[in-house]
Amino acid sequence: MAAAMAEPVPELPRLWQEAAALAGAVRGALGPRGGRALLLRPTGEAVPTRDGRRLLEALRLEPPAARVMAARACSHRAATGDGAKSFVVLLAAVLGGLRALGGGAGLRRALRAFEAQVLERAAARGLRRHWRAAPPGLPEALLEALLEPYLAGRLGPGERRRLARLCAELCRRCAPTAAARPEALRLLARRFAALHAAVPGLPLASSTILPGIVLRRDFAAYCPAEGELRALLVTEPLQPALTAPGVEFVVDSEGQYEASLRWITRRTEALVKHLQSNGVKLLLSSKKQDEVVIYYAQLYGVSVVECLLSEEMALISEITGVLPYAPFGDDMYREITETAVASFCQPLLLGSKRCVHIGFTSVCAFQPHCLILCGPVDGVNEQHAAALQEAFTMLQQLFKTVDQRGECKAEGESQNKASDVCSWDSSPTQKQIVVENISCNSNQVSECQLKALSDETETKILAPDKSRSLVDKQKSYSTAVLACNTDTVTACELLDVGKGLEKTCCNIVPFKQEESCVGIAQDHSSSLIEAGSVLPVGGYFEILLHYYIQYYAKQCQQSEVAVVSNVVADALLSIPKALYRTTELDSFTKFYLKAVNSLQKNQPLPGNKEGLESVYCKYQLVVSVLHCVTELLSIDLIIGIKQPVQKIEDHDSEDDF
């Protein structure tokens, strides 16, 4: 019988303490300037890492709620390829802001209402003016601009730059056309284990990309052949059995045993000869074949590679569209039609390991290439491979959209676009915002000034019905937002992205103005987050969303939702605060003041040339954290199960009653 023990439900302060402890464990490794943690494996190997998932999985967590937090962070990371550390930091900040509000069903309802009424509105009408639409097909320079800052949070400066270029080059070679890029990223993310080979003992600079696939096995039988080869996939031993599975075979004498062996040998030879007659020159097997199979394969000129990994077999089947061959019973001599076409097949020496280098003719748009990943030790290669695989998962998210809820969509379509333009009164009769009187270059900017600015900003945002009059007063800015005039400041330039980016270290491809204004023209489209939406890295997303959440919170009729909105808006700043913690004194405060001042004046935000990040991934991070908070607040009972729960069936009949 399963033994169980009920535990007290953690209150909101305790949930915050556990989340804060998790955030403290990962905050030091957050961002490009973060440090590394040293993980000691049971084997004694010490592995330095900055990977949030590895850090969370290495922690031995006792509190059940803390385990739930870590599990949700890792689940979000697996789904989007990014955000495990940011998830925990944001979760701790949200719980810290909510602990003063109490708990209960009312708070959970307010969180759900905030997501539907405020968060979606802030993203659809506020963030939309600032993000950029990535060009179709993701050019190689744009891939590097996305990959380098992504890898900066996991690897060192020299490693991330080299790996970002290798990753972008691998994408380009596997998908030569723009239309094939989404499918290539999907396969690279799912099958990266079979699309790379790690070589320890060599510097990272020795890494390269080879056409085809590298199978990490040596030939069991190698017969050189020129031209194209027909390859056969098998997942079972080819040596015939004396009887069908489950049928007993009795041998009465030694003579019968020897006769049985001769029969098996003749059948095996006939089968291999049958393969040769059907033009099969290469046998790829996931099972180890018997010596007699290898002997006759060598005799009849059929190369054999055995003990392939399941990932390698799955990749070959997906690329070639060929299913494994199963020669059983009297049907073993049927015509073989399910064969893959290999353009070449040859031995390859990687370090001290002998491998098989083979090129397949793909039946899909994906052109297989293999990344030869070099590193000093196996542990470093494992980290690089994991970071690249998750990078491909992150790039997949660029092609995804987030749809608006029905009520939000209907409301957006019924309103005039001009009434939703966020403008601020610059008339002399109005009180000037405090940020204009603060010297952003001063070292005396404090958190108190930051809070005062945040409070002052809420009182200075104009209501929607006044925005139309301001459009007439500030045509030089609003014309850029509404009409996308090429002679004025456009919304794409508000973040100073695309101006001179061809000269930066990331070589970001400048976006065409016509493409970049599509998102503004479709301000009330059915999609909340458009596919290909990107923003500069470095806290831009969090500050923009913080700003617009505070704006739309003022329009909420429910006070509980407004309070929760301000809590989440303030919690969003915890991520850029952590990013700027290792720079000069008050660097975050200065950046925040400059950003808000620029937003209020409808001017370009402070420039950042460090790269881009996906808006979809960042938005999903916020949503996942909110769902995790709601889940934690809905826990009523914690039961510790010491034995597996057994299924209880009711065998009572009507006669028992």
Coordinates of N, CA, C and O in Angstrom, one line a residue, residues 154-234:
R154 N 26.1 31.9 -22.5 CA 26.4 30.5 -22.2 C 27.9 30.2 -22.3 O 28.4 29.3 -21.7
L155 N 28.6 30.9 -23.2 CA 29.9 30.6 -23.5 C 30.8 31.9 -23.4 O 30.3 33.0 -23.2
G156 N 32.1 31.7 -23.5 CA 33.1 32.8 -23.4 C 33.1 33.6 -24.7 O 32.5 33.2 -25.8
P157 N 33.7 34.8 -24.7 CA 33.7 35.7 -25.9 C 34.3 35.1 -27.1 O 33.7 35.1 -28.2
G158 N 35.4 34.4 -27.0 CA 36.0 33.8 -28.2 C 35.3 32.6 -28.7 O 35.2 32.4 -29.9
E159 N 34.7 31.9 -27.8 CA 33.9 30.7 -28.2 C 32.6 31.1 -28.9 O 32.3 30.5 -30.0
R160 N 31.9 32.1 -28.4 CA 30.6 32.4 -28.9 C 30.7 32.9 -30.3 O 29.9 32.7 -31.2
R161 N 31.7 33.7 -30.6 CA 31.8 34.3 -31.9 C 32.1 33.3 -33.0 O 31.5 33.3 -34.1
R162 N 33.0 32.4 -32.7 CA 33.4 31.3 -33.6 C 32.2 30.4 -33.8 O 31.8 30.0 -35.0
L163 N 31.5 30.0 -32.7 CA 30.4 29.1 -32.8 C 29.2 29.7 -33.5 O 28.4 29.1 -34.2
A164 N 29.0 31.0 -33.3 CA 27.9 31.7 -34.0 C 28.1 31.7 -35.5 O 27.2 31.5 -36.3
R165 N 29.3 31.9 -36.0 CA 29.6 31.8 -37.4 C 29.4 30.4 -37.9 O 28.9 30.2 -39.0
L166 N 29.9 29.4 -37.2 CA 29.7 28.1 -37.6 C 28.3 27.7 -37.7 O 27.8 27.0 -38.7
C167 N 27.5 28.1 -36.7 CA 26.1 27.8 -36.7 C 25.3 28.5 -37.9 O 24.5 27.8 -38.5
A168 N 25.6 29.7 -38.2 CA 25.0 30.4 -39.3 C 25.4 29.8 -40.6 O 24.6 29.6 -41.5
E169 N 26.7 29.4 -40.7 CA 27.2 28.7 -41.9 C 26.5 27.4 -42.1 O 26.1 27.0 -43.3
L170 N 26.3 26.6 -41.0 CA 25.6 25.3 -41.1 C 24.2 25.5 -41.6 O 23.7 24.7 -42.4
C171 N 23.5 26.5 -41.1 CA 22.1 26.8 -41.5 C 22.1 27.1 -43.0 O 21.2 26.7 -43.8
R172 N 23.0 27.9 -43.5 CA 23.1 28.3 -44.9 C 23.3 27.1 -45.8 O 22.7 27.0 -46.8
R173 N 24.2 26.3 -45.4 CA 24.5 25.1 -46.3 C 23.4 24.1 -46.3 O 23.1 23.5 -47.3
C174 N 22.8 23.9 -45.1 CA 21.7 22.9 -45.0 C 20.4 23.4 -45.7 O 19.6 22.6 -46.2
A175 N 20.3 24.7 -45.8 CA 19.1 25.3 -46.4 C 19.6 26.4 -47.4 O 19.6 27.6 -47.0
P176 N 19.9 26.1 -48.6 CA 20.4 27.1 -49.6 C 19.4 28.1 -50.0 O 19.8 29.2 -50.3
T177 N 18.1 27.8 -49.9 CA 17.1 28.7 -50.2 C 16.3 29.2 -49.0 O 16.3 28.5 -48.0
A178 N 15.7 30.4 -49.1 CA 15.0 30.9 -48.0 C 13.8 30.1 -47.6 O 13.4 30.0 -46.4
A179 N 13.1 29.5 -48.6 CA 12.0 28.7 -48.3 C 12.3 27.4 -47.5 O 11.5 26.9 -46.8
A180 N 13.5 26.9 -47.6 CA 13.9 25.7 -46.9 C 14.4 26.0 -45.5 O 14.7 25.1 -44.7
R181 N 14.6 27.3 -45.1 CA 15.1 27.6 -43.8 C 14.3 27.1 -42.6 O 14.9 26.5 -41.7
P182 N 13.0 27.2 -42.6 CA 12.3 26.7 -41.4 C 12.4 25.2 -41.3 O 12.6 24.7 -40.1
E183 N 12.3 24.4 -42.4 CA 12.5 23.0 -42.3 C 13.9 22.6 -41.9 O 14.1 21.7 -41.1
A184 N 14.9 23.4 -42.3 CA 16.3 23.1 -41.9 C 16.5 23.3 -40.4 O 17.1 22.5 -39.8
L185 N 15.9 24.4 -39.9 CA 16.1 24.6 -38.5 C 15.4 23.6 -37.6 O 15.8 23.2 -36.6
R186 N 14.2 23.1 -38.1 CA 13.5 22.0 -37.4 C 14.4 20.8 -37.3 O 14.5 20.1 -36.3
L187 N 15.0 20.4 -38.5 CA 15.8 19.2 -38.5 C 17.1 19.4 -37.7 O 17.5 18.4 -37.0
L188 N 17.7 20.5 -37.7 CA 18.9 20.8 -37.0 C 18.6 20.7 -35.5 O 19.5 20.3 -34.7
A189 N 17.5 21.2 -35.1 CA 17.1 21.2 -33.7 C 16.8 19.8 -33.2 O 17.2 19.3 -32.1
R190 N 16.1 19.0 -34.0 CA 15.7 17.7 -33.6 C 16.8 16.6 -33.8 O 16.9 15.7 -33.0
R191 N 17.6 16.8 -34.8 CA 18.6 15.8 -35.1 C 20.0 16.2 -35.0 O 20.9 15.7 -35.7
F192 N 20.2 17.2 -34.2 CA 21.6 17.8 -34.1 C 22.6 16.7 -33.5 O 23.8 16.8 -33.9
A193 N 22.1 15.8 -32.7 CA 23.0 14.8 -32.2 C 23.6 13.9 -33.3 O 24.7 13.5 -33.2
A194 N 22.9 13.8 -34.4 CA 23.4 13.0 -35.6 C 24.0 13.9 -36.6 O 24.6 13.4 -37.6
L195 N 23.9 15.2 -36.4 CA 24.4 16.1 -37.4 C 25.7 16.8 -37.0 O 26.1 17.8 -37.5
H196 N 26.3 16.3 -35.9 CA 27.6 16.8 -35.5 C 28.4 15.7 -34.9 O 27.9 14.7 -34.5
A197 N 29.7 15.9 -35.0 CA 30.7 14.9 -34.4 C 31.7 15.7 -33.6 O 32.3 16.6 -34.1
A198 N 31.9 15.3 -32.3 CA 32.8 16.0 -31.4 C 34.2 15.3 -31.5 O 34.3 14.1 -31.5
V199 N 35.2 16.2 -31.5 CA 36.6 15.7 -31.6 C 37.3 16.4 -30.4 O 37.7 17.6 -30.5
P200 N 37.6 15.6 -29.4 CA 38.4 16.2 -28.3 C 39.9 16.3 -28.6 O 40.4 15.6 -29.5
G201 N 40.6 17.2 -27.9 CA 42.0 17.4 -28.0 C 42.5 18.3 -29.1 O 43.7 18.5 -29.3
L202 N 41.5 19.0 -29.7 CA 41.9 20.0 -30.8 C 41.2 21.4 -30.4 O 40.2 21.4 -29.7
P203 N 41.8 22.5 -30.8 CA 41.2 23.8 -30.5 C 39.9 24.0 -31.3 O 39.7 23.4 -32.3
L204 N 39.1 24.9 -30.7 CA 37.8 25.2 -31.4 C 38.0 25.7 -32.8 O 37.1 25.5 -33.6
A205 N 39.1 26.4 -33.0 CA 39.3 27.0 -34.4 C 39.5 25.9 -35.5 O 39.3 26.2 -36.6
S206 N 39.7 24.6 -35.1 CA 39.8 23.5 -36.0 C 38.4 23.0 -36.4 O 38.4 22.1 -37.3
S207 N 37.4 23.5 -35.8 CA 36.0 23.0 -36.2 C 35.7 23.4 -37.6 O 36.1 24.5 -38.1
T208 N 35.0 22.6 -38.3 CA 34.6 22.8 -39.7 C 33.3 22.1 -40.0 O 32.7 21.5 -39.2
I209 N 32.8 22.3 -41.2 CA 31.6 21.8 -41.7 C 31.8 20.9 -42.9 O 32.5 21.4 -43.9
L210 N 31.3 19.7 -42.9 CA 31.5 18.7 -44.0 C 30.2 18.4 -44.7 O 29.2 18.3 -44.0
P211 N 30.1 18.3 -46.0 CA 28.9 17.8 -46.6 C 28.6 16.4 -46.2 O 29.5 15.6 -46.0
G212 N 27.3 16.1 -46.1 CA 26.9 14.7 -45.8 C 26.8 14.5 -44.3 O 26.6 15.4 -43.5
I213 N 26.9 13.2 -43.9 CA 26.7 12.8 -42.5 C 28.0 12.0 -42.1 O 28.5 11.3 -42.9
V214 N 28.4 12.2 -40.9 CA 29.5 11.5 -40.3 C 28.9 10.5 -39.3 O 28.4 10.8 -38.3
L215 N 29.0 9.2 -39.6 CA 28.6 8.1 -38.7 C 29.7 7.7 -37.8 O 30.8 7.4 -38.3
R216 N 29.5 7.8 -36.5 CA 30.5 7.5 -35.5 C 30.8 6.1 -35.3 O 30.7 5.6 -34.2
R217 N 30.9 5.3 -36.4 CA 31.2 3.9 -36.4 C 32.2 3.6 -37.5 O 32.2 4.3 -38.5
D218 N 33.0 2.6 -37.4 CA 33.9 2.2 -38.5 C 33.2 1.2 -39.3 O 32.2 0.5 -38.9
F219 N 33.7 0.9 -40.5 CA 33.2 -0.1 -41.4 C 33.5 -1.5 -40.8 O 34.6 -1.8 -40.4
A220 N 32.4 -2.3 -40.8 CA 32.6 -3.7 -40.5 C 33.1 -4.4 -41.7 O 33.8 -5.4 -41.6
A221 N 32.7 -3.9 -42.9 CA 33.2 -4.5 -44.1 C 33.3 -3.3 -45.1 O 32.2 -2.6 -45.3
Y222 N 34.4 -3.0 -45.7 CA 34.5 -1.9 -46.6 C 34.9 -2.4 -48.0 O 36.0 -3.0 -48.2
C223 N 34.1 -2.0 -49.0 CA 34.4 -2.4 -50.4 C 34.3 -1.1 -51.2 O 33.2 -0.6 -51.4
P224 N 35.4 -0.5 -51.5 CA 35.4 0.8 -52.3 C 34.5 0.7 -53.5 O 34.6 -0.3 -54.3
A225 N 33.8 1.7 -53.8 CA 32.9 1.8 -55.0 C 32.9 3.2 -55.5 O 32.9 4.1 -54.8
E226 N 32.8 3.3 -56.8 CA 32.7 4.6 -57.5 C 31.3 5.0 -57.9 O 30.5 4.1 -58.1
G227 N 31.0 6.2 -57.9 CA 29.7 6.7 -58.3 C 28.7 6.5 -57.2 O 29.0 6.3 -56.0
E228 N 27.4 6.6 -57.6 CA 26.3 6.5 -56.6 C 26.2 5.1 -56.1 O 26.4 4.1 -56.8
L229 N 25.8 5.0 -54.8 CA 25.6 3.6 -54.2 C 24.1 3.6 -53.7 O 23.6 4.5 -53.2
R230 N 23.6 2.4 -53.8 CA 22.3 2.1 -53.2 C 22.5 1.6 -51.8 O 23.2 0.6 -51.6
A231 N 21.9 2.2 -50.8 CA 22.1 1.9 -49.4 C 20.8 1.3 -48.9 O 19.7 1.8 -49.2
L232 N 21.0 0.3 -48.1 CA 19.8 -0.4 -47.5 C 19.9 -0.3 -45.9 O 20.9 -0.5 -45.3
L233 N 18.8 0.1 -45.4 CA 18.7 0.2 -43.9 C 18.1 -1.0 -43.3 O 17.0 -1.5 -43.8
V234 N 18.7 -1.5 -42.3 CA 18.1 -2.7 -41.6 C 18.2 -2.4 -40.1 O 19.1 -1.8 -39.6

